[in-house]
Amino acid sequence: MSRSLIPALLPALLIAAPAIAAPGFQDTASLDRAVAAFTGRGIGDEGGARSMVDTRLKLAQCPTVSLSWRSDAHDAVVVTCTGPDWRLFVPVRFTPSEPRKAPQTIAAVVPAIKAEPVIKRGDPVTIEAGSPGFSITREGVAAADAAPGARFLVKIDGGRAPVQAVALSSGRATLPGWSE
């Protein structure tokens, strides 16, 4: 190589050197293709990814990625790599007018049984909390009706904000997280 070509090629070599020396990162375009194949829809299409995976992400290269739905609602695709451990959530585009299968909860399966309130709004209430060797009680006034086990607010004398309590029986309540 002639000495006159070295100064001309030196800037190009310096620019390319970091790319050559840098460790390989996961190609985000390949992740986009995998998500499109998984959903069967293109980026931006109904049922497809909302947008491309951010190209600024520097994920370690993964020989094999696995894809799954985040939930039964099919609102996002989870792209997971177990070799170098990373996980990515890709939101899926849909219109609210589409009928979507909502995750089923126990409340949807079991009909609600409405219990009669044991505490009525305006009733005097004693809030009790404690454990063996420790107990505390406060007096207040119920700000709402409550059935056994239901949460409600109690206005405490001298307190700025109401306190949340769990109804136990008529005139008795405890703090959330404390048992009887």
Backbone as a chain_set.jsonl record, in Angstrom:
{"seq": "MSRSLIPALLPALLIAAPAIAAPGFQDTASLDRAVAAFTGRGIGDEGGARSMVDTRLKLAQCPTVSLSWRSDAHDAVVVTCTGPDWRLFVPVRFTPSEPRKAPQTIAAVVPAIKAEPVIKRGDPVTIEAGSPGFSITREGVAAADAAPGARFLVKIDGGRAPVQAVALSSGRATLPGWSE", "coords": {"N": [[0.849, -1.168, 0.0], [0.535, 2.233, -0.766], [2.125, 5.102, 0.692], [0.625, 7.393, 0.451], [-2.043, 6.627, 0.461], [-2.576, 5.803, 3.038], [-3.066, 8.068, 4.876], [-5.541, 8.824, 3.819], [-7.197, 6.603, 4.242], [-7.13, 6.285, 6.985], [-9.055, 7.831, 8.637], [-11.447, 6.422, 7.988], [-10.856, 3.851, 8.918], [-10.615, 4.395, 11.669], [-13.228, 5.125, 12.309], [-14.601, 2.735, 11.776], [-13.409, 0.99, 13.576], [-14.485, 0.967, 16.332], [-16.947, -0.321, 15.849], [-16.13, -2.792, 14.979], [-14.76, -3.747, 17.216], [-16.708, -3.693, 19.191], [-18.916, -5.593, 21.273], [-21.314, -8.003, 20.057], [-24.73, -7.114, 19.617], [-28.216, -7.848, 20.09], [-30.149, -8.03, 17.18], [-32.572, -5.738, 16.555], [-34.358, -5.575, 14.465], [-34.718, -8.225, 13.722], [-36.122, -9.116, 15.915], [-38.489, -7.668, 15.557], [-39.425, -8.915, 13.218], [-39.857, -11.501, 14.215], [-41.898, -11.056, 16.11], [-43.915, -10.157, 14.388], [-44.325, -12.481, 12.881], [-45.233, -14.156, 14.924], [-47.648, -12.902, 15.803], [-48.972, -12.785, 13.424], [-49.554, -10.515, 12.087], [-48.572, -7.335, 10.711], [-46.318, -4.651, 11.74], [-47.944, -1.997, 13.315], [-50.38, -2.713, 12.219], [-53.785, -3.771, 12.911], [-53.875, -5.903, 15.629], [-51.215, -6.429, 15.406], [-47.783, -5.527, 16.334], [-47.53, -2.41, 18.075], [-45.508, -0.585, 17.444], [-42.146, -0.458, 16.123], [-39.492, -2.335, 17.7], [-37.458, -0.585, 19.915], [-34.6, 0.73, 18.53], [-32.462, 1.631, 19.967], [-32.046, -0.042, 22.063], [-29.783, -2.117, 23.738], [-29.409, -5.111, 23.746], [-28.1, -8.221, 24.844], [-26.814, -10.621, 22.542], [-28.948, -13.226, 21.489], [-29.237, -16.648, 21.018], [-31.605, -18.095, 20.613], [-34.835, -16.936, 20.763], [-37.831, -16.861, 22.724], [-41.343, -16.604, 22.312], [-44.404, -15.375, 23.66], [-47.815, -14.78, 24.678], [-48.596, -12.035, 26.796], [-50.87, -12.052, 28.406], [-54.222, -13.49, 28.581], [-55.678, -11.626, 27.253], [-54.262, -10.844, 25.073], [-52.696, -8.503, 24.739], [-50.059, -7.818, 24.662], [-46.874, -8.985, 23.5], [-44.523, -11.202, 24.826], [-41.147, -11.288, 24.641], [-38.582, -13.442, 25.178], [-35.35, -14.283, 26.385], [-33.252, -16.847, 27.384], [-30.593, -17.552, 27.434], [-28.401, -15.307, 27.554], [-29.872, -13.598, 30.083], [-32.762, -11.929, 29.487], [-35.78, -10.002, 29.018], [-38.497, -8.812, 27.098], [-41.234, -6.665, 26.496], [-43.666, -6.306, 24.067], [-46.012, -4.129, 23.015], [-49.318, -4.674, 21.673], [-51.349, -3.614, 18.97], [-54.737, -2.628, 19.063], [-58.237, -1.989, 18.556], [-60.533, -0.374, 20.728], [-63.161, -1.087, 20.183], [-63.13, -3.659, 19.336], [-64.196, -6.954, 20.106], [-62.91, -8.329, 22.996], [-61.372, -10.927, 24.77], [-61.707, -10.929, 28.069], [-59.677, -11.364, 30.991], [-60.76, -13.86, 33.231], [-62.185, -13.487, 36.409], [-62.643, -14.515, 39.835], [-64.853, -13.168, 40.792], [-66.345, -12.869, 38.487], [-67.126, -15.425, 37.952], [-68.372, -16.529, 40.256], [-71.469, -15.71, 41.567], [-72.17, -12.554, 43.004], [-72.629, -12.187, 46.459], [-74.474, -10.247, 48.37], [-73.844, -8.91, 51.396], [-75.486, -7.845, 54.353], [-75.003, -4.607, 55.745], [-73.069, -4.169, 58.724], [-72.197, -2.013, 59.931], [-73.242, 1.278, 59.885], [-73.344, 4.417, 58.132], [-72.318, 7.151, 60.086], [-72.473, 5.791, 62.483], [-71.043, 5.163, 65.732], [-67.737, 3.931, 66.016], [-65.346, 1.539, 67.084], [-62.023, 1.145, 66.538], [-59.868, -1.515, 66.49], [-56.665, -2.9, 66.952], [-54.031, -5.218, 67.158], [-51.777, -7.544, 68.811], [-50.543, -10.473, 70.577], [-49.68, -9.182, 73.674], [-49.747, -6.554, 72.838], [-51.9, -3.905, 72.063], [-54.128, -1.606, 70.5], [-56.587, 0.914, 70.493], [-59.002, 3.013, 68.906], [-61.429, 5.562, 68.815], [-64.1, 6.497, 66.653], [-66.123, 7.817, 63.923], [-68.194, 6.27, 61.584], [-67.809, 6.753, 58.107], [-69.137, 5.662, 56.05], [-71.381, 2.988, 54.974], [-70.797, -0.461, 55.866], [-70.252, -3.881, 55.236], [-69.561, -7.038, 56.923], [-66.077, -7.596, 56.861], [-65.664, -5.774, 54.829], [-64.042, -2.831, 53.575], [-63.914, 0.488, 54.864], [-64.216, 4.047, 55.55], [-63.218, 5.821, 58.479], [-63.861, 8.537, 60.506], [-61.72, 10.079, 62.66], [-61.618, 11.612, 65.844], [-59.947, 14.655, 66.083], [-58.171, 13.911, 64.137], [-56.735, 14.561, 60.93], [-57.241, 13.389, 58.334], [-59.563, 10.841, 57.234], [-59.458, 7.436, 58.478], [-58.723, 4.277, 57.095], [-60.578, 1.318, 57.572], [-61.508, -2.082, 58.479], [-64.547, -3.678, 58.577], [-65.803, -5.516, 61.342], [-67.841, -6.323, 63.191], [-70.976, -5.098, 64.5], [-70.3, -1.829, 65.227], [-67.609, -2.403, 65.638], [-64.286, -2.547, 64.376], [-61.25, -3.176, 62.516], [-57.82, -2.473, 61.66], [-56.672, -2.518, 58.235], [-54.978, -5.479, 57.33], [-54.61, -6.447, 59.872], [-55.673, -9.031, 61.994], [-58.574, -10.288, 63.75]], "CA": [[0.0, 0.0, 0.0], [1.381, 3.424, -0.842], [2.038, 5.984, 1.857], [-0.372, 8.437, 0.217], [-3.368, 6.086, 0.747], [-2.74, 5.619, 4.483], [-3.798, 9.184, 5.482], [-6.906, 8.872, 3.31], [-7.944, 5.492, 4.817], [-7.065, 6.32, 8.437], [-10.332, 8.189, 9.26], [-12.417, 5.348, 7.782], [-10.494, 2.78, 9.837], [-10.93, 4.817, 13.034], [-14.682, 5.089, 12.465], [-15.027, 1.344, 11.754], [-12.781, 0.224, 14.656], [-15.388, 0.673, 17.447], [-17.96, -1.284, 15.437], [-15.487, -4.096, 14.902], [-14.377, -4.157, 18.562], [-17.867, -3.745, 20.085], [-19.558, -6.899, 21.325], [-22.54, -8.06, 19.273], [-25.998, -6.913, 20.287], [-29.353, -8.457, 19.419], [-30.697, -7.247, 16.082], [-33.97, -5.43, 16.875], [-35.176, -5.855, 13.279], [-35.077, -9.646, 13.767], [-37.18, -9.222, 16.921], [-39.708, -7.183, 14.904], [-39.895, -9.973, 12.31], [-40.35, -12.616, 15.036], [-43.195, -10.649, 16.676], [-44.875, -10.139, 13.272], [-44.64, -13.877, 12.562], [-45.991, -14.7, 16.049], [-49.009, -12.343, 15.808], [-49.584, -12.942, 12.105], [-49.876, -9.157, 11.621], [-47.425, -6.445, 10.6], [-46.182, -3.551, 12.691], [-48.924, -0.939, 13.102], [-51.663, -3.283, 11.812], [-54.621, -4.278, 13.997], [-53.41, -7.212, 16.085], [-49.756, -6.49, 15.309], [-47.057, -4.65, 17.256], [-47.855, -0.985, 17.913], [-44.387, 0.067, 16.778], [-40.932, -1.268, 16.069], [-38.7, -2.407, 18.92], [-36.548, 0.553, 19.947], [-33.271, 0.356, 18.038], [-31.441, 2.048, 20.944], [-31.841, -1.107, 23.044], [-28.529, -2.867, 23.58], [-29.638, -6.418, 24.348], [-27.098, -9.229, 24.509], [-27.285, -11.512, 21.486], [-29.616, -14.427, 21.973], [-29.315, -17.617, 19.928], [-32.998, -18.483, 20.395], [-35.793, -16.206, 21.581], [-39.15, -17.486, 22.805], [-42.406, -15.605, 22.3], [-45.67, -15.797, 24.25], [-48.71, -13.67, 24.996], [-48.482, -11.586, 28.182], [-52.087, -12.473, 29.105], [-55.271, -13.983, 27.692], [-56.226, -10.488, 26.507], [-53.391, -10.672, 23.908], [-52.39, -7.084, 24.65], [-48.617, -7.648, 24.481], [-46.078, -10.195, 23.26], [-43.336, -11.259, 25.671], [-39.993, -11.876, 23.959], [-37.708, -13.854, 26.269], [-34.107, -14.979, 26.087], [-32.759, -17.469, 28.609], [-29.125, -17.642, 27.39], [-28.249, -14.114, 28.379], [-31.223, -13.459, 30.634], [-33.489, -10.684, 29.299], [-37.19, -10.139, 28.635], [-38.974, -7.6, 26.453], [-42.681, -6.648, 26.265], [-44.006, -5.562, 22.858], [-47.469, -3.898, 23.023], [-50.042, -5.016, 20.458], [-52.347, -2.594, 18.625], [-56.114, -3.07, 18.886], [-59.218, -0.927, 18.761], [-61.406, -0.697, 21.854], [-64.439, -1.629, 19.744], [-62.988, -5.096, 19.097], [-64.527, -7.788, 21.279], [-61.698, -8.921, 23.541], [-61.623, -11.861, 25.856], [-61.143, -10.394, 29.309], [-59.331, -12.41, 31.946], [-61.876, -14.146, 34.121], [-61.869, -13.441, 37.83], [-63.594, -15.258, 40.66], [-66.077, -12.374, 40.876], [-67.117, -13.085, 37.273], [-67.621, -16.791, 37.955], [-69.246, -16.722, 41.404], [-72.351, -14.555, 41.701], [-71.91, -11.769, 44.211], [-73.586, -12.311, 47.555], [-74.431, -8.967, 49.053], [-74.089, -9.037, 52.837], [-76.075, -6.673, 54.993], [-74.008, -3.855, 56.506], [-73.106, -4.234, 60.187], [-71.87, -0.648, 60.347], [-73.925, 2.266, 59.043], [-72.75, 5.752, 58.141], [-72.67, 7.923, 61.272], [-72.375, 4.962, 63.691], [-69.765, 5.194, 66.452], [-66.948, 2.74, 65.714], [-64.085, 1.336, 67.791], [-61.034, 0.458, 65.702], [-58.964, -2.274, 67.339], [-55.568, -3.602, 66.283], [-53.09, -5.687, 68.16], [-51.244, -8.898, 68.808], [-50.279, -10.807, 71.979], [-48.812, -8.226, 74.353], [-49.861, -5.21, 72.273], [-53.186, -3.584, 71.449], [-54.441, -0.185, 70.414], [-57.964, 1.177, 70.072], [-59.354, 4.415, 68.641], [-62.852, 5.788, 68.616], [-64.383, 7.357, 65.517], [-67.464, 7.774, 63.35], [-68.166, 5.669, 60.245], [-68.103, 7.675, 57.011], [-69.906, 4.921, 55.05], [-71.881, 1.683, 55.407], [-69.845, -1.542, 55.619], [-70.606, -5.261, 55.578], [-68.414, -7.692, 57.554], [-64.934, -7.81, 55.973], [-65.542, -4.688, 53.855], [-63.278, -1.659, 53.994], [-64.666, 1.745, 54.907], [-63.466, 5.133, 56.192], [-63.648, 6.227, 59.813], [-63.369, 9.857, 60.901], [-61.189, 10.034, 64.02], [-61.59, 12.93, 66.482], [-58.611, 15.253, 66.122], [-57.379, 13.48, 62.98], [-56.971, 15.365, 59.715], [-57.866, 12.588, 57.283], [-60.182, 9.624, 57.743], [-58.636, 6.237, 58.522], [-59.376, 3.133, 56.486], [-60.758, 0.219, 58.512], [-62.231, -3.254, 57.986], [-65.669, -3.952, 59.484], [-65.832, -6.839, 61.987], [-69.213, -6.523, 63.66], [-71.626, -3.834, 64.79], [-69.512, -0.909, 66.034], [-66.225, -2.864, 65.79], [-63.507, -2.633, 63.145], [-59.81, -3.322, 62.703], [-57.047, -1.88, 60.583], [-56.348, -3.489, 57.183], [-53.763, -6.234, 57.587], [-54.66, -6.991, 61.227], [-56.796, -9.94, 62.183], [-59.34, -10.07, 64.965]], "C": [[0.89, 1.225, 0.0], [1.128, 4.309, 0.369], [0.971, 7.071, 1.654], [-1.791, 7.947, 0.513], [-3.622, 5.957, 2.245], [-3.442, 6.815, 5.117], [-5.257, 9.251, 5.014], [-7.773, 7.774, 3.953], [-8.012, 5.541, 6.344], [-8.384, 6.753, 9.083], [-11.39, 7.082, 9.118], [-12.129, 4.179, 8.723], [-10.827, 3.139, 11.281], [-12.427, 4.787, 13.305], [-15.161, 3.638, 12.564], [-14.493, 0.551, 12.937], [-13.721, -0.026, 15.839], [-16.457, -0.355, 17.087], [-17.381, -2.69, 15.378], [-15.201, -4.613, 16.31], [-15.58, -4.337, 19.496], [-18.467, -5.144, 20.099], [-20.876, -6.859, 20.571], [-23.778, -7.881, 20.134], [-27.093, -7.558, 19.461], [-29.891, -7.507, 18.356], [-32.183, -7.009, 16.355], [-34.889, -5.685, 15.681], [-35.592, -7.331, 13.258], [-36.16, -9.885, 14.823], [-38.509, -8.756, 16.343], [-40.288, -8.252, 13.982], [-40.482, -11.145, 13.094], [-41.721, -12.289, 15.627], [-44.262, -10.649, 15.583], [-45.277, -11.568, 12.891], [-45.507, -14.493, 13.664], [-47.443, -14.212, 16.031], [-49.735, -12.581, 14.488], [-49.98, -11.617, 11.496], [-48.613, -8.314, 11.598], [-47.433, -5.353, 11.657], [-47.173, -2.45, 12.333], [-50.285, -1.437, 12.651], [-52.451, -3.696, 13.049], [-54.149, -5.678, 14.355], [-51.914, -7.401, 15.996], [-49.108, -5.552, 16.307], [-47.427, -3.194, 16.991], [-46.768, -0.249, 17.149], [-43.2, -0.878, 16.778], [-40.272, -1.297, 17.443], [-37.658, -1.294, 18.836], [-35.14, 0.115, 19.566], [-32.156, 0.777, 18.987], [-31.188, 0.989, 22.005], [-30.564, -1.87, 22.729], [-28.683, -4.184, 24.341], [-28.532, -7.372, 23.927], [-27.68, -10.157, 23.445], [-27.849, -12.779, 22.081], [-29.714, -15.419, 20.817], [-30.752, -18.02, 19.6], [-33.902, -17.696, 21.333], [-37.099, -16.994, 21.615], [-40.183, -16.37, 22.906], [-43.666, -16.202, 22.903], [-46.528, -14.555, 24.458], [-48.538, -13.318, 26.46], [-49.667, -12.057, 29.008], [-53.08, -13.011, 28.083], [-55.883, -12.866, 26.853], [-55.423, -10.207, 25.233], [-53.063, -9.206, 23.664], [-50.898, -6.807, 24.471], [-47.967, -9.005, 24.257], [-44.853, -10.101, 24.152], [-42.248, -11.985, 24.882], [-38.97, -12.169, 25.043], [-36.475, -14.558, 25.73], [-33.597, -15.57, 27.396], [-31.248, -17.61, 28.623], [-28.541, -16.481, 28.154], [-29.659, -13.747, 28.811], [-31.78, -12.065, 30.408], [-34.899, -10.985, 28.81], [-37.667, -8.795, 28.128], [-40.476, -7.731, 26.207], [-42.962, -5.763, 25.058], [-45.519, -5.381, 22.828], [-48.086, -4.174, 21.654], [-51.144, -3.995, 20.243], [-53.723, -3.229, 18.446], [-57.025, -1.884, 19.094], [-60.124, -1.328, 19.909], [-62.737, -1.3, 21.438], [-64.362, -3.127, 19.457], [-63.452, -5.868, 20.314], [-63.26, -8.492, 21.742], [-62.069, -9.841, 24.684], [-60.925, -11.332, 27.099], [-60.749, -11.548, 30.217], [-60.47, -12.605, 32.932], [-61.41, -14.149, 35.567], [-62.904, -14.247, 38.584], [-64.918, -14.505, 40.742], [-66.948, -12.577, 39.643], [-67.742, -14.476, 37.259], [-68.647, -17.016, 39.057], [-70.162, -15.509, 41.523], [-72.111, -13.856, 43.037], [-73.029, -11.969, 45.221], [-73.452, -11.041, 48.372], [-74.801, -9.173, 50.518], [-74.674, -7.728, 53.361], [-75.004, -5.933, 55.787], [-74.194, -4.031, 58.017], [-72.753, -2.875, 60.776], [-72.529, 0.29, 59.353], [-73.202, 3.605, 59.161], [-73.261, 6.524, 59.357], [-72.605, 7.131, 62.564], [-71.039, 5.2, 64.4], [-69.041, 3.858, 66.24], [-65.701, 2.723, 66.588], [-63.169, 0.541, 66.874], [-60.038, -0.202, 66.642], [-57.893, -2.921, 66.478], [-54.605, -4.069, 67.353], [-52.63, -7.094, 67.916], [-50.979, -9.256, 70.264], [-49.277, -9.818, 72.596], [-48.901, -6.803, 73.838], [-51.268, -5.022, 71.731], [-53.396, -2.08, 71.493], [-55.88, -0.058, 69.951], [-58.131, 2.667, 69.854], [-60.841, 4.48, 68.403], [-63.033, 6.713, 67.42], [-65.817, 7.2, 65.066], [-67.338, 7.253, 61.92], [-68.567, 6.699, 59.199], [-68.922, 6.989, 55.916], [-70.429, 3.636, 55.668], [-70.821, 0.632, 55.087], [-70.394, -2.871, 56.083], [-69.398, -5.903, 56.258], [-67.312, -7.995, 56.531], [-64.725, -6.709, 54.958], [-64.727, -3.535, 54.439], [-64.172, -0.428, 53.949], [-63.812, 2.782, 55.628], [-64.092, 5.492, 57.53], [-63.023, 7.584, 60.114], [-62.979, 9.788, 62.375], [-61.187, 11.451, 64.584], [-60.157, 13.431, 66.539], [-57.729, 14.838, 64.96], [-57.711, 14.306, 61.764], [-57.746, 14.581, 58.666], [-58.524, 11.365, 57.899], [-59.209, 8.442, 57.652], [-59.409, 5.109, 57.864], [-59.429, 1.991, 57.497], [-61.518, -0.908, 57.833], [-63.301, -3.597, 59.018], [-65.586, -5.371, 60.018], [-67.256, -7.19, 62.404], [-69.788, -5.152, 63.97], [-70.766, -2.986, 65.73], [-68.06, -1.296, 66.222], [-65.555, -2.969, 64.43], [-62.045, -2.842, 63.504], [-59.119, -2.633, 61.547], [-56.77, -2.93, 59.516], [-55.014, -4.172, 57.494], [-53.698, -6.829, 58.975], [-55.839, -7.926, 61.325], [-57.441, -9.68, 63.539], [-58.612, -10.51, 66.208]], "O": [[1.903, 1.251, 0.699], [0.061, 4.268, 0.983], [0.469, 7.612, 2.639], [-2.667, 8.766, 0.791], [-4.774, 5.998, 2.677], [-4.385, 6.587, 5.875], [-6.119, 9.702, 5.769], [-8.962, 7.993, 4.186], [-8.876, 4.894, 6.936], [-8.816, 6.088, 10.025], [-12.152, 6.843, 10.055], [-13.058, 3.581, 9.267], [-11.274, 2.28, 12.042], [-12.849, 4.459, 14.413], [-16.048, 3.345, 13.365], [-15.072, -0.48, 13.279], [-13.761, -1.156, 16.325], [-16.834, -1.174, 17.925], [-18.066, -3.664, 15.69], [-15.381, -5.802, 16.573], [-15.482, -5.057, 20.489], [-18.523, -5.809, 19.064], [-21.492, -5.8, 20.456], [-23.869, -8.422, 21.236], [-26.919, -7.79, 18.264], [-30.065, -6.316, 18.612], [-32.968, -7.956, 16.384], [-36.07, -5.98, 15.862], [-36.698, -7.654, 12.824], [-37.017, -10.752, 14.649], [-39.545, -9.368, 16.601], [-41.5, -8.471, 13.965], [-41.491, -11.72, 12.686], [-42.608, -13.142, 15.646], [-45.388, -11.089, 15.817], [-46.447, -11.828, 12.611], [-46.418, -15.268, 13.371], [-48.365, -15.004, 16.221], [-50.965, -12.578, 14.44], [-50.678, -11.591, 10.482], [-47.689, -8.551, 12.375], [-48.417, -5.158, 12.37], [-47.236, -2.018, 11.182], [-51.257, -0.682, 12.688], [-51.873, -3.941, 14.108], [-54.037, -6.541, 13.485], [-51.387, -8.415, 16.455], [-49.802, -4.856, 17.047], [-47.614, -2.787, 15.844], [-47.057, 0.604, 16.309], [-43.248, -1.961, 17.361], [-40.469, -0.391, 18.253], [-37.047, -1.094, 17.787], [-34.56, -0.764, 20.203], [-31.019, 0.329, 18.835], [-30.229, 1.096, 22.769], [-30.308, -2.221, 21.577], [-28.152, -4.345, 25.44], [-28.077, -7.335, 22.784], [-28.877, -10.444, 23.441], [-27.313, -13.334, 23.04], [-30.218, -15.073, 19.748], [-31.08, -18.259, 18.437], [-33.758, -17.776, 22.553], [-37.435, -17.701, 20.665], [-39.931, -15.326, 23.508], [-43.97, -17.376, 22.694], [-46.034, -13.428, 24.421], [-48.352, -14.209, 27.289], [-49.507, -12.422, 30.172], [-52.823, -12.992, 26.879], [-56.539, -13.138, 25.847], [-55.857, -9.413, 24.397], [-53.14, -8.72, 22.535], [-50.513, -5.68, 24.161], [-48.436, -10.031, 24.751], [-44.214, -9.052, 24.23], [-42.409, -13.146, 24.504], [-38.534, -11.261, 25.751], [-36.537, -15.316, 24.762], [-33.518, -14.869, 28.405], [-30.658, -17.772, 29.691], [-28.205, -16.647, 29.326], [-30.546, -13.602, 27.97], [-31.339, -11.111, 31.049], [-35.179, -12.055, 28.271], [-37.287, -7.754, 28.663], [-40.944, -8.779, 25.763], [-42.547, -4.605, 25.025], [-46.249, -6.354, 22.638], [-47.466, -3.94, 20.617], [-51.797, -3.559, 21.191], [-53.861, -4.243, 17.762], [-56.647, -0.897, 19.724], [-60.454, -2.505, 20.051], [-63.389, -1.96, 22.247], [-65.391, -3.795, 19.346], [-63.141, -5.487, 21.442], [-62.609, -9.178, 20.955], [-62.975, -9.552, 25.465], [-59.697, -11.296, 27.165], [-61.404, -12.59, 30.221], [-61.069, -11.64, 33.407], [-60.381, -14.733, 35.906], [-63.935, -14.62, 38.023], [-65.984, -15.12, 40.761], [-68.171, -12.47, 39.734], [-68.776, -14.685, 36.625], [-69.686, -17.631, 38.816], [-69.673, -14.381, 41.575], [-71.881, -14.499, 44.061], [-74.212, -11.925, 44.884], [-72.418, -10.801, 48.995], [-75.925, -9.559, 50.839], [-74.374, -6.647, 52.854], [-74.176, -6.569, 56.44], [-75.317, -4.041, 58.522], [-72.976, -2.616, 61.959], [-72.397, 0.125, 58.14], [-72.539, 3.884, 60.159], [-74.46, 6.555, 59.631], [-72.671, 7.718, 63.644], [-70.019, 5.413, 63.745], [-69.659, 2.793, 66.28], [-65.074, 3.759, 66.809], [-63.484, -0.583, 66.48], [-59.435, 0.46, 67.486], [-58.183, -3.433, 65.397], [-54.392, -3.376, 68.347], [-53.031, -7.751, 66.955], [-51.175, -8.404, 71.13], [-48.168, -9.647, 72.09], [-48.205, -5.923, 74.344], [-51.778, -5.885, 71.015], [-52.916, -1.384, 72.387], [-56.34, -0.834, 69.113], [-57.494, 3.483, 70.519], [-61.437, 3.555, 67.851], [-62.219, 7.608, 67.194], [-66.626, 6.546, 65.724], [-66.502, 7.718, 61.146], [-69.542, 7.43, 59.376], [-69.354, 7.64, 54.964], [-69.99, 3.232, 56.745], [-70.037, 0.803, 54.154], [-70.936, -2.984, 57.182], [-68.299, -5.355, 56.174], [-67.574, -8.572, 55.476], [-63.7, -6.7, 54.277], [-64.732, -3.303, 55.648], [-65.066, -0.318, 53.109], [-62.803, 2.441, 56.244], [-65.312, 5.474, 57.698], [-61.811, 7.762, 59.993], [-63.807, 9.477, 63.231], [-60.802, 12.393, 63.891], [-59.259, 12.719, 66.99], [-56.629, 15.37, 64.813], [-58.86, 14.713, 61.586], [-58.774, 15.039, 58.168], [-58.105, 10.898, 58.959], [-58.268, 8.45, 56.858], [-60.62, 4.994, 58.052], [-58.45, 1.726, 58.194], [-62.096, -0.73, 56.761], [-62.996, -3.784, 60.196], [-65.335, -6.315, 59.268], [-67.797, -8.225, 62.014], [-69.133, -4.14, 63.718], [-70.529, -3.363, 66.877], [-67.33, -0.581, 66.908], [-66.16, -3.417, 63.456], [-61.653, -2.699, 64.662], [-59.759, -2.252, 60.567], [-56.644, -4.111, 59.837], [-54.044, -3.517, 57.875], [-52.816, -7.643, 59.247], [-56.906, -7.633, 60.786], [-56.906, -8.939, 64.364], [-59.143, -10.383, 67.312]]}, "num_chains": 1, "name": "protein.A"}
